[in-house]
Amino acid sequence: MKLDPVTLATPFFILAIVLEIVLARLGKAKAAYEWRDVRTSLLMGLGSTVAGVLTGGIAVAATLYVYRFHLFDIPMNAWWAWVLIFFLEDFAYYVFHRLSHERRIWWASHVNHHTSQHYNLTTALRQTWTGGLALTWLPWLPLALIGFPPAMIAIEKGVSLVYQFWIHTEAIDRLPKPIEAVFNTPSHHRVHHARNPRYLDKNYAGILIIWDKLFGTFEPERAEEPVRYGVVKNLGDFNILRVSFHEWIAIGRDLLRDPRHALGYLFGPPGWSPDGSRQTSAEIKAAWRRRTAEAS
Amino acid sequence: MTAAFLIQTIVSALAVFALVGLAAWLGRPKASAPLDEAAARRLFAEELPGADIDAVWIAPDGKSALARSGDAALIAYRAGDGFVVREAPLSVLSAARLQDGRALLSLDDVAAPRAVFALPTGAPWPPRALVS
């Protein structure tokens, strides 16, 4: 049997969602559920599985090709190899995730995950349909070049995805300090899903929050500033095609209107425009800081 | 696609159907009261900080609101239990299509292409407070 952590964990995902809905209903847990939002999240998850089958071959072929040139022979049955790949895969995820927020061409495939105005376990399943085609698997290729077998990389990626499921919840407030210090937790990831200017483009971690602390992208959740979920400009409805493709269509429109600035529209940060008529996250944050300073 | 994948997809689709049903039955959406002027002003201030609001108009069902900010129209409407807010040229109001007691605004935005506003019976469009 093929070892796929995500497939193995799927029954747990379903049970956990049922539990969250029921506990929220009984007033025992904090969780808002809007059925159309749930429908969108789950259909995005289902569609992502199908898209993965249709486009996943590109990533597999690239990984196998790069592995032909691997620098070291790393055995799958060595404990140290699993320790090593745990850290390296998690760092690859950080790189992927940061670029997916800071470069529009990858943001277009990742934005769907942030389009819910809710934050519950179904939000975790609101996955991309276009990541394979957008080559967002590139940050993992160096692992194959180092010498980690492609199957090992795939398993560790699955472990990371399974880990990230349970942190999409408001039902868990804060965990003990040593855990919050090292691991990505519901609290840290709520910040990541926020659209408050203070919280924008923070906490890119997969499993370990240490990367954000190392590279200056960490922001703690603050009780005095409750998280508002979603994207800076929320979507007008729950249409899954709009969720999946709206940013790609917006990029296409920009390129048709002004092809001279194609590089900026594709590789600049989301919100970049040649005339400054739109706002990037950095500009939104700067404006917020100015307003805050003037008010105090 | 293999038969196993097909079966997995069908079972997943059934699980999606069941979970959506459960969420519709037992799920508790966010509490969001109908908009009044104070709530609309708070919403616009939160979503479009820095916009000076000259006038506000609230739809009779409390599900949407408009505001004038200089030459711009601030638009808010409910989507599920949340709100969607946009800023557009004031001219979108006069270009709106009126149909079945509603005003349909076309927005030049693929993420939110259309906003719908319930209208009070017999009231003029655009609302006088916003265009006078």
Tab-separated table of C-alpha atoms in Angstrom:
chain	number	residue	atom	x	y	z
A	1	MET	CA	0.000	0.000	0.000
A	2	LYS	CA	1.243	3.473	-0.848
A	3	LEU	CA	2.003	5.536	2.272
A	4	ASP	CA	0.131	8.783	1.817
A	5	PRO	CA	-0.305	10.634	5.125
A	6	VAL	CA	-3.106	12.825	3.732
A	7	THR	CA	-5.207	9.860	2.567
A	8	LEU	CA	-4.641	8.076	5.862
A	9	ALA	CA	-5.659	11.198	7.808
A	10	THR	CA	-8.823	11.955	5.818
A	11	PRO	CA	-11.207	10.055	8.166
A	12	PHE	CA	-9.674	12.029	11.042
A	13	PHE	CA	-10.265	15.279	9.139
A	14	ILE	CA	-13.954	14.431	8.726
A	15	LEU	CA	-14.413	13.414	12.354
A	16	ALA	CA	-12.625	16.519	13.593
A	17	ILE	CA	-14.874	18.780	11.470
A	18	VAL	CA	-18.000	17.022	12.796
A	19	LEU	CA	-16.689	17.432	16.332
A	20	GLU	CA	-15.937	21.132	15.834
A	21	ILE	CA	-19.428	21.809	14.431
A	22	VAL	CA	-21.141	19.897	17.252
A	23	LEU	CA	-19.030	21.398	20.042
A	24	ALA	CA	-19.652	24.897	18.672
A	25	ARG	CA	-23.372	24.141	18.560
A	26	LEU	CA	-23.283	23.039	22.190
A	27	GLY	CA	-21.391	26.200	23.121
A	28	LYS	CA	-18.327	24.215	24.162
A	29	ALA	CA	-15.996	25.555	21.472
A	30	LYS	CA	-15.533	28.748	19.464
A	31	ALA	CA	-16.234	28.095	15.780
A	32	ALA	CA	-18.411	29.934	13.251
A	33	TYR	CA	-19.799	27.858	10.394
A	34	GLU	CA	-21.634	29.302	7.387
A	35	TRP	CA	-22.817	26.466	5.152
A	36	ARG	CA	-21.991	28.122	1.813
A	37	ASP	CA	-18.503	28.884	3.081
A	38	VAL	CA	-18.147	25.238	4.159
A	39	ARG	CA	-19.374	24.063	0.758
A	40	THR	CA	-16.783	26.222	-0.989
A	41	SER	CA	-13.934	25.068	1.249
A	42	LEU	CA	-14.750	21.383	0.888
A	43	LEU	CA	-15.313	21.554	-2.869
A	44	MET	CA	-11.996	23.356	-3.214
A	45	GLY	CA	-10.402	20.500	-1.286
A	46	LEU	CA	-12.050	17.905	-3.483
A	47	GLY	CA	-11.135	19.793	-6.651
A	48	SER	CA	-7.568	20.134	-5.430
A	49	THR	CA	-7.283	16.347	-5.199
A	50	VAL	CA	-8.488	16.005	-8.783
A	51	ALA	CA	-6.198	18.819	-9.955
A	52	GLY	CA	-3.334	17.105	-8.150
A	53	VAL	CA	-3.935	13.935	-10.157
A	54	LEU	CA	-4.149	15.897	-13.418
A	55	THR	CA	-1.115	18.140	-12.871
A	56	GLY	CA	0.911	16.375	-10.178
A	57	GLY	CA	2.841	14.477	-12.826
A	58	ILE	CA	4.792	17.630	-13.657
A	59	ALA	CA	6.197	17.900	-10.132
A	60	VAL	CA	6.864	14.163	-9.925
A	61	ALA	CA	8.699	14.160	-13.263
A	62	ALA	CA	10.785	17.188	-12.281
A	63	THR	CA	11.669	15.671	-8.909
A	64	LEU	CA	12.664	12.342	-10.462
A	65	TYR	CA	14.758	14.152	-13.054
A	66	VAL	CA	16.606	16.238	-10.466
A	67	TYR	CA	17.122	13.142	-8.301
A	68	ARG	CA	19.186	11.632	-11.124
A	69	PHE	CA	21.882	14.165	-10.220
A	70	HIS	CA	21.669	13.729	-6.431
A	71	LEU	CA	24.743	14.624	-4.435
A	72	PHE	CA	24.450	12.113	-1.581
A	73	ASP	CA	22.878	8.684	-1.143
A	74	ILE	CA	20.397	9.158	1.676
A	75	PRO	CA	18.697	5.941	2.818
A	76	MET	CA	14.980	6.037	3.633
A	77	ASN	CA	15.460	3.668	6.569
A	78	ALA	CA	17.921	5.841	8.493
A	79	TRP	CA	16.451	7.742	11.473
A	80	TRP	CA	18.773	10.689	10.951
A	81	ALA	CA	17.516	11.071	7.394
A	82	TRP	CA	13.967	11.581	8.688
A	83	VAL	CA	15.163	14.125	11.264
A	84	LEU	CA	17.046	15.976	8.574
A	85	ILE	CA	14.201	16.001	6.065
A	86	PHE	CA	11.781	17.137	8.781
A	87	PHE	CA	13.719	20.391	9.137
A	88	LEU	CA	14.655	20.826	5.471
A	89	GLU	CA	11.151	20.126	4.172
A	90	ASP	CA	9.717	22.553	6.701
A	91	PHE	CA	12.162	25.207	5.528
A	92	ALA	CA	11.231	24.498	1.885
A	93	TYR	CA	7.600	25.019	2.914
A	94	TYR	CA	8.486	28.355	4.515
A	95	VAL	CA	10.180	29.486	1.287
A	96	PHE	CA	7.237	28.331	-0.841
A	97	HIS	CA	4.721	29.963	1.467
A	98	ARG	CA	6.541	33.271	1.750
A	99	LEU	CA	6.961	33.518	-2.023
A	100	SER	CA	3.293	32.581	-2.426
A	101	HIS	CA	2.376	35.735	-0.505
A	102	GLU	CA	5.067	38.047	-1.807
A	103	ARG	CA	5.012	37.308	-5.564
A	104	ARG	CA	1.739	37.719	-7.429
A	105	ILE	CA	2.243	34.788	-9.815
A	106	TRP	CA	2.262	32.374	-6.874
A	107	TRP	CA	-0.246	34.397	-4.870
A	108	ALA	CA	-2.702	33.780	-7.718
A	109	SER	CA	-2.592	30.067	-6.976
A	110	HIS	CA	-2.477	30.431	-3.176
A	111	VAL	CA	-5.016	33.216	-2.596
A	112	ASN	CA	-7.930	30.756	-2.683
A	113	HIS	CA	-6.776	29.365	0.681
A	114	HIS	CA	-7.269	32.810	2.246
A	115	THR	CA	-10.627	33.736	0.744
A	116	SER	CA	-12.800	32.469	3.594
A	117	GLN	CA	-14.017	35.054	6.097
A	118	HIS	CA	-14.121	32.175	8.573
A	119	TYR	CA	-11.442	30.201	10.308
A	120	ASN	CA	-12.496	26.681	11.050
A	121	LEU	CA	-11.204	23.221	10.188
A	122	THR	CA	-12.840	23.267	6.762
A	123	THR	CA	-10.714	26.322	5.874
A	124	ALA	CA	-7.677	24.024	5.967
A	125	LEU	CA	-9.117	22.061	3.049
A	126	ARG	CA	-9.590	25.140	0.833
A	127	GLN	CA	-6.594	24.121	-1.265
A	128	THR	CA	-5.215	25.286	-4.588
A	129	TRP	CA	-6.209	23.953	-7.990
A	130	THR	CA	-3.467	25.717	-9.896
A	131	GLY	CA	-0.333	25.311	-7.776
A	132	GLY	CA	0.991	22.429	-9.894
A	133	LEU	CA	0.791	24.473	-13.085
A	134	ALA	CA	2.262	27.544	-11.376
A	135	LEU	CA	5.329	25.463	-10.430
A	136	THR	CA	4.922	26.158	-6.724
A	137	TRP	CA	6.638	22.819	-6.050
A	138	LEU	CA	10.021	24.274	-7.086
A	139	PRO	CA	11.280	24.954	-3.511
A	140	TRP	CA	11.271	21.213	-2.792
A	141	LEU	CA	13.524	20.286	-5.735
A	142	PRO	CA	16.776	20.990	-3.835
A	143	LEU	CA	15.842	18.184	-1.451
A	144	ALA	CA	15.982	15.742	-4.364
A	145	LEU	CA	19.262	17.256	-5.501
A	146	ILE	CA	20.723	16.755	-2.020
A	147	GLY	CA	19.728	13.113	-2.238
A	148	PHE	CA	16.454	12.567	-0.415
A	149	PRO	CA	14.455	9.948	-2.325
A	150	PRO	CA	11.350	11.457	-4.003
A	151	ALA	CA	9.059	9.110	-2.015
A	152	MET	CA	10.569	10.419	1.211
A	153	ILE	CA	9.967	14.017	0.130
A	154	ALA	CA	6.357	13.196	-0.772
A	155	ILE	CA	5.728	11.543	2.601
A	156	GLU	CA	7.218	14.464	4.543
A	157	LYS	CA	5.165	16.950	2.499
A	158	GLY	CA	2.099	14.905	3.430
A	159	VAL	CA	3.058	14.957	7.110
A	160	SER	CA	3.348	18.747	6.951
A	161	LEU	CA	-0.053	19.084	5.264
A	162	VAL	CA	-1.675	16.839	7.880
A	163	TYR	CA	-0.049	18.850	10.687
A	164	GLN	CA	-1.398	22.068	9.237
A	165	PHE	CA	-4.990	20.815	9.283
A	166	TRP	CA	-5.591	21.049	13.029
A	167	ILE	CA	-4.193	24.575	13.407
A	168	HIS	CA	-7.089	26.004	11.358
A	169	THR	CA	-9.351	26.514	14.339
A	170	GLU	CA	-10.548	29.140	16.788
A	171	ALA	CA	-11.516	26.400	19.235
A	172	ILE	CA	-7.982	26.244	20.633
A	173	ASP	CA	-6.797	29.502	22.191
A	174	ARG	CA	-3.132	29.343	23.252
A	175	LEU	CA	-0.997	26.304	23.937
A	176	PRO	CA	1.696	26.104	26.638
A	177	LYS	CA	4.521	28.595	26.045
A	178	PRO	CA	7.226	26.081	25.048
A	179	ILE	CA	4.935	24.776	22.275
A	180	GLU	CA	3.992	28.279	21.104
A	181	ALA	CA	7.712	29.137	21.034
A	182	VAL	CA	8.700	26.338	18.666
A	183	PHE	CA	5.668	25.119	16.755
A	184	ASN	CA	3.142	26.683	14.427
A	185	THR	CA	-0.063	26.732	16.468
A	186	PRO	CA	-3.692	27.760	15.955
A	187	SER	CA	-2.844	31.159	17.457
A	188	HIS	CA	0.125	31.771	15.138
A	189	HIS	CA	-1.792	30.610	12.104
A	190	ARG	CA	-4.849	32.742	12.909
A	191	VAL	CA	-2.497	35.700	12.522
A	192	HIS	CA	-1.433	34.355	9.148
A	193	HIS	CA	-5.066	34.252	7.965
A	194	ALA	CA	-5.765	37.791	9.160
A	195	ARG	CA	-6.351	40.822	6.986
A	196	ASN	CA	-5.706	43.376	9.720
A	197	PRO	CA	-2.788	45.512	8.467
A	198	ARG	CA	-0.697	44.634	11.524
A	199	TYR	CA	-0.944	40.935	10.746
A	200	LEU	CA	-0.547	40.970	6.937
A	201	ASP	CA	2.196	38.741	5.478
A	202	LYS	CA	3.261	37.178	8.775
A	203	ASN	CA	3.713	33.666	10.174
A	204	TYR	CA	4.452	31.653	7.038
A	205	ALA	CA	5.462	28.570	9.027
A	206	GLY	CA	4.392	25.033	8.216
A	207	ILE	CA	5.203	23.015	11.336
A	208	LEU	CA	7.942	25.051	13.046
A	209	ILE	CA	7.451	28.746	13.800
A	210	ILE	CA	11.220	29.118	14.200
A	211	TRP	CA	11.675	30.120	10.548
A	212	ASP	CA	9.463	33.190	11.002
A	213	LYS	CA	11.395	34.134	14.114
A	214	LEU	CA	14.696	33.675	12.274
A	215	PHE	CA	13.697	35.655	9.197
A	216	GLY	CA	11.687	38.452	10.842
A	217	THR	CA	8.197	37.485	9.726
A	218	PHE	CA	6.799	36.468	13.122
A	219	GLU	CA	3.892	38.328	14.689
A	220	PRO	CA	2.091	37.145	17.826
A	221	GLU	CA	-1.684	37.195	18.125
A	222	ARG	CA	-2.789	40.099	20.314
A	223	ALA	CA	-5.873	39.988	22.504
A	224	GLU	CA	-6.447	43.717	21.919
A	225	GLU	CA	-6.597	43.245	18.153
A	226	PRO	CA	-8.977	40.422	17.198
A	227	VAL	CA	-8.233	38.786	13.873
A	228	ARG	CA	-10.445	39.638	10.890
A	229	TYR	CA	-10.217	36.762	8.421
A	230	GLY	CA	-10.113	36.770	4.657
A	231	VAL	CA	-8.284	38.786	2.036
A	232	VAL	CA	-7.840	42.552	1.873
A	233	LYS	CA	-10.668	42.715	-0.690
A	234	ASN	CA	-13.055	39.910	0.125
A	235	LEU	CA	-14.763	37.979	-2.658
A	236	GLY	CA	-18.314	38.895	-3.602
A	237	ASP	CA	-19.742	35.362	-3.457
A	238	PHE	CA	-18.970	31.685	-2.826
A	239	ASN	CA	-18.455	30.625	-6.459
A	240	ILE	CA	-15.610	28.081	-6.496
A	241	LEU	CA	-14.510	29.114	-9.988
A	242	ARG	CA	-14.154	32.698	-8.774
A	243	VAL	CA	-12.258	31.485	-5.700
A	244	SER	CA	-9.883	29.454	-7.871
A	245	PHE	CA	-9.278	31.759	-10.779
A	246	HIS	CA	-10.083	35.379	-9.882
A	247	GLU	CA	-6.484	36.457	-9.397
A	248	TRP	CA	-5.361	34.675	-12.567
A	249	ILE	CA	-8.078	36.507	-14.509
A	250	ALA	CA	-7.058	39.788	-12.894
A	251	ILE	CA	-3.449	39.167	-13.942
A	252	GLY	CA	-4.613	38.396	-17.484
A	253	ARG	CA	-6.571	41.645	-17.626
A	254	ASP	CA	-3.559	43.617	-16.407
A	255	LEU	CA	-1.286	42.016	-18.979
A	256	LEU	CA	-3.717	42.721	-21.825
A	257	ARG	CA	-4.212	46.313	-20.703
A	258	ASP	CA	-0.548	47.081	-20.143
A	259	PRO	CA	1.864	44.394	-21.452
A	260	ARG	CA	4.881	46.692	-20.970
A	261	HIS	CA	4.683	46.065	-17.234
A	262	ALA	CA	4.234	42.302	-17.481
A	263	LEU	CA	7.199	41.555	-15.216
A	264	GLY	CA	5.862	43.790	-12.466
A	265	TYR	CA	2.355	42.373	-12.709
A	266	LEU	CA	3.636	38.789	-12.604
A	267	PHE	CA	6.576	38.928	-10.237
A	268	GLY	CA	5.857	42.032	-8.191
A	269	PRO	CA	4.029	41.748	-4.884
A	270	PRO	CA	0.238	41.405	-4.946
A	271	GLY	CA	-1.252	44.893	-5.240
A	272	TRP	CA	1.659	46.253	-7.265
A	273	SER	CA	0.770	48.648	-10.078
A	274	PRO	CA	2.990	50.821	-12.257
A	275	ASP	CA	1.165	54.026	-11.283
A	276	GLY	CA	0.805	53.187	-7.593
A	277	SER	CA	-2.983	53.244	-7.841
A	278	ARG	CA	-3.243	50.010	-5.857
A	279	GLN	CA	-1.737	49.043	-2.555
A	280	THR	CA	0.690	46.272	-1.683
A	281	SER	CA	0.748	44.745	1.798
A	282	ALA	CA	3.799	46.847	2.640
A	283	GLU	CA	1.943	50.028	1.614
A	284	ILE	CA	-1.167	49.033	3.564
A	285	LYS	CA	0.986	48.459	6.635
A	286	ALA	CA	2.820	51.765	6.168
A	287	ALA	CA	-0.474	53.651	5.911
A	288	TRP	CA	-1.749	51.873	9.024
A	289	ARG	CA	1.422	52.791	10.922
A	290	ARG	CA	1.009	56.452	9.891
A	291	ARG	CA	-2.621	56.511	11.030
A	292	THR	CA	-1.713	54.830	14.313
A	293	ALA	CA	1.116	57.297	14.948
A	294	GLU	CA	-1.144	60.290	14.179
A	295	ALA	CA	-3.860	58.968	16.482
A	296	SER	CA	-1.526	58.451	19.439
B	1	MET	CA	-7.539	7.733	-13.531
B	2	THR	CA	-7.730	4.429	-11.736
B	3	ALA	CA	-10.901	2.836	-10.397
B	4	ALA	CA	-9.558	3.327	-6.869
B	5	PHE	CA	-9.197	7.050	-7.434
B	6	LEU	CA	-12.687	7.227	-8.903
B	7	ILE	CA	-14.147	5.457	-5.859
B	8	GLN	CA	-12.138	7.704	-3.522
B	9	THR	CA	-13.444	10.793	-5.327
B	10	ILE	CA	-17.065	9.612	-5.197
B	11	VAL	CA	-16.809	8.787	-1.480
B	12	SER	CA	-15.158	12.175	-0.850
B	13	ALA	CA	-17.987	13.916	-2.723
B	14	LEU	CA	-20.534	12.117	-0.531
B	15	ALA	CA	-18.593	13.193	2.571
B	16	VAL	CA	-18.615	16.796	1.305
B	17	PHE	CA	-22.385	16.585	0.813
B	18	ALA	CA	-22.874	15.203	4.329
B	19	LEU	CA	-20.606	17.781	5.985
B	20	VAL	CA	-22.252	20.700	4.171
B	21	GLY	CA	-25.626	19.349	5.319
B	22	LEU	CA	-24.374	19.093	8.887
B	23	ALA	CA	-22.995	22.637	8.754
B	24	ALA	CA	-26.323	23.926	7.396
B	25	TRP	CA	-28.234	22.085	10.125
B	26	LEU	CA	-26.056	22.606	13.196
B	27	GLY	CA	-23.506	25.236	12.194
B	28	ARG	CA	-23.621	28.603	13.892
B	29	PRO	CA	-22.787	31.490	11.563
B	30	LYS	CA	-21.214	34.718	12.796
B	31	ALA	CA	-23.733	37.035	14.369
B	32	SER	CA	-24.313	39.944	12.005
B	33	ALA	CA	-27.193	42.294	12.678
B	34	PRO	CA	-28.780	44.331	9.850
B	35	LEU	CA	-26.797	47.455	9.027
B	36	ASP	CA	-27.830	50.809	10.418
B	37	GLU	CA	-25.981	54.062	9.782
B	38	ALA	CA	-23.614	53.671	12.735
B	39	ALA	CA	-22.776	50.070	11.812
B	40	ALA	CA	-22.231	51.028	8.169
B	41	ARG	CA	-19.906	53.873	9.155
B	42	ARG	CA	-17.936	51.498	11.386
B	43	LEU	CA	-17.718	48.955	8.567
B	44	PHE	CA	-16.504	51.533	6.035
B	45	ALA	CA	-14.010	52.957	8.532
B	46	GLU	CA	-12.624	49.494	9.187
B	47	GLU	CA	-12.459	48.385	5.555
B	48	LEU	CA	-11.560	51.648	3.855
B	49	PRO	CA	-9.662	53.608	6.501
B	50	GLY	CA	-8.958	57.186	5.602
B	51	ALA	CA	-12.071	57.658	3.464
B	52	ASP	CA	-14.039	60.721	4.561
B	53	ILE	CA	-17.707	59.873	4.505
B	54	ASP	CA	-20.055	62.633	3.309
B	55	ALA	CA	-23.320	60.702	3.396
B	56	VAL	CA	-24.607	57.189	4.033
B	57	TRP	CA	-27.589	55.313	2.599
B	58	ILE	CA	-28.832	52.023	4.029
B	59	ALA	CA	-30.925	49.543	2.027
B	60	PRO	CA	-34.314	48.831	3.659
B	61	ASP	CA	-33.389	45.178	4.340
B	62	GLY	CA	-30.196	46.233	6.146
B	63	LYS	CA	-28.121	43.919	3.958
B	64	SER	CA	-26.246	46.600	2.086
B	65	ALA	CA	-25.140	50.184	2.356
B	66	LEU	CA	-23.690	52.939	0.229
B	67	ALA	CA	-21.699	55.984	1.160
B	68	ARG	CA	-20.360	58.982	-0.679
B	69	SER	CA	-16.754	59.947	-0.167
B	70	GLY	CA	-15.978	62.874	-2.476
B	71	ASP	CA	-16.174	61.513	-6.018
B	72	ALA	CA	-16.218	57.917	-4.843
B	73	ALA	CA	-19.004	55.561	-3.876
B	74	LEU	CA	-18.307	53.240	-0.970
B	75	ILE	CA	-20.217	50.020	-1.385
B	76	ALA	CA	-20.964	47.361	1.229
B	77	TYR	CA	-23.114	44.299	0.834
B	78	ARG	CA	-23.635	41.061	2.661
B	79	ALA	CA	-22.159	37.788	1.418
B	80	GLY	CA	-23.147	34.939	3.705
B	81	ASP	CA	-22.591	36.135	7.261
B	82	GLY	CA	-19.877	38.595	6.260
B	83	PHE	CA	-19.661	41.785	4.248
B	84	VAL	CA	-17.906	42.714	1.040
B	85	VAL	CA	-16.745	46.309	0.705
B	86	ARG	CA	-15.512	48.150	-2.350
B	87	GLU	CA	-14.750	51.689	-3.477
B	88	ALA	CA	-15.818	52.727	-6.991
B	89	PRO	CA	-16.396	55.922	-8.979
B	90	LEU	CA	-19.667	57.593	-8.026
B	91	SER	CA	-20.826	57.105	-11.629
B	92	VAL	CA	-21.484	53.382	-10.949
B	93	LEU	CA	-24.616	54.450	-9.079
B	94	SER	CA	-26.243	56.182	-12.036
B	95	ALA	CA	-25.163	53.302	-14.305
B	96	ALA	CA	-26.971	50.752	-12.100
B	97	ARG	CA	-29.674	48.559	-13.605
B	98	LEU	CA	-33.023	48.660	-11.799
B	99	GLN	CA	-34.953	45.410	-11.742
B	100	ASP	CA	-37.650	43.904	-9.489
B	101	GLY	CA	-37.222	46.513	-6.791
B	102	ARG	CA	-33.458	46.121	-6.708
B	103	ALA	CA	-30.501	48.075	-8.003
B	104	LEU	CA	-27.777	45.997	-9.650
B	105	LEU	CA	-24.375	47.664	-9.666
B	106	SER	CA	-21.668	46.459	-12.039
B	107	LEU	CA	-18.221	46.728	-10.484
B	108	ASP	CA	-15.044	46.499	-12.536
B	109	ASP	CA	-13.694	43.757	-10.296
B	110	VAL	CA	-13.472	40.066	-11.135
B	111	ALA	CA	-13.447	39.213	-7.408
B	112	ALA	CA	-16.735	41.036	-6.800
B	113	PRO	CA	-18.347	41.857	-10.145
B	114	ARG	CA	-21.849	42.788	-8.966
B	115	ALA	CA	-23.524	44.333	-5.942
B	116	VAL	CA	-27.265	44.095	-5.371
B	117	PHE	CA	-29.296	46.573	-3.311
B	118	ALA	CA	-32.925	46.287	-2.235
B	119	LEU	CA	-34.769	49.551	-2.885
B	120	PRO	CA	-37.519	51.250	-0.894
B	121	THR	CA	-40.783	51.304	-2.847
B	122	GLY	CA	-41.034	54.367	-5.056
B	123	ALA	CA	-37.760	55.873	-3.863
B	124	PRO	CA	-35.540	57.603	-6.424
B	125	TRP	CA	-32.311	56.078	-7.628
B	126	PRO	CA	-29.523	56.950	-7.036
B	127	PRO	CA	-30.409	57.904	-3.445
B	128	ARG	CA	-30.629	61.707	-3.270
B	129	ALA	CA	-28.410	61.917	-0.203
B	130	LEU	CA	-25.531	60.490	-2.199
B	131	VAL	CA	-25.733	62.470	-5.418
B	132	SER	CA	-27.097	65.873	-4.473
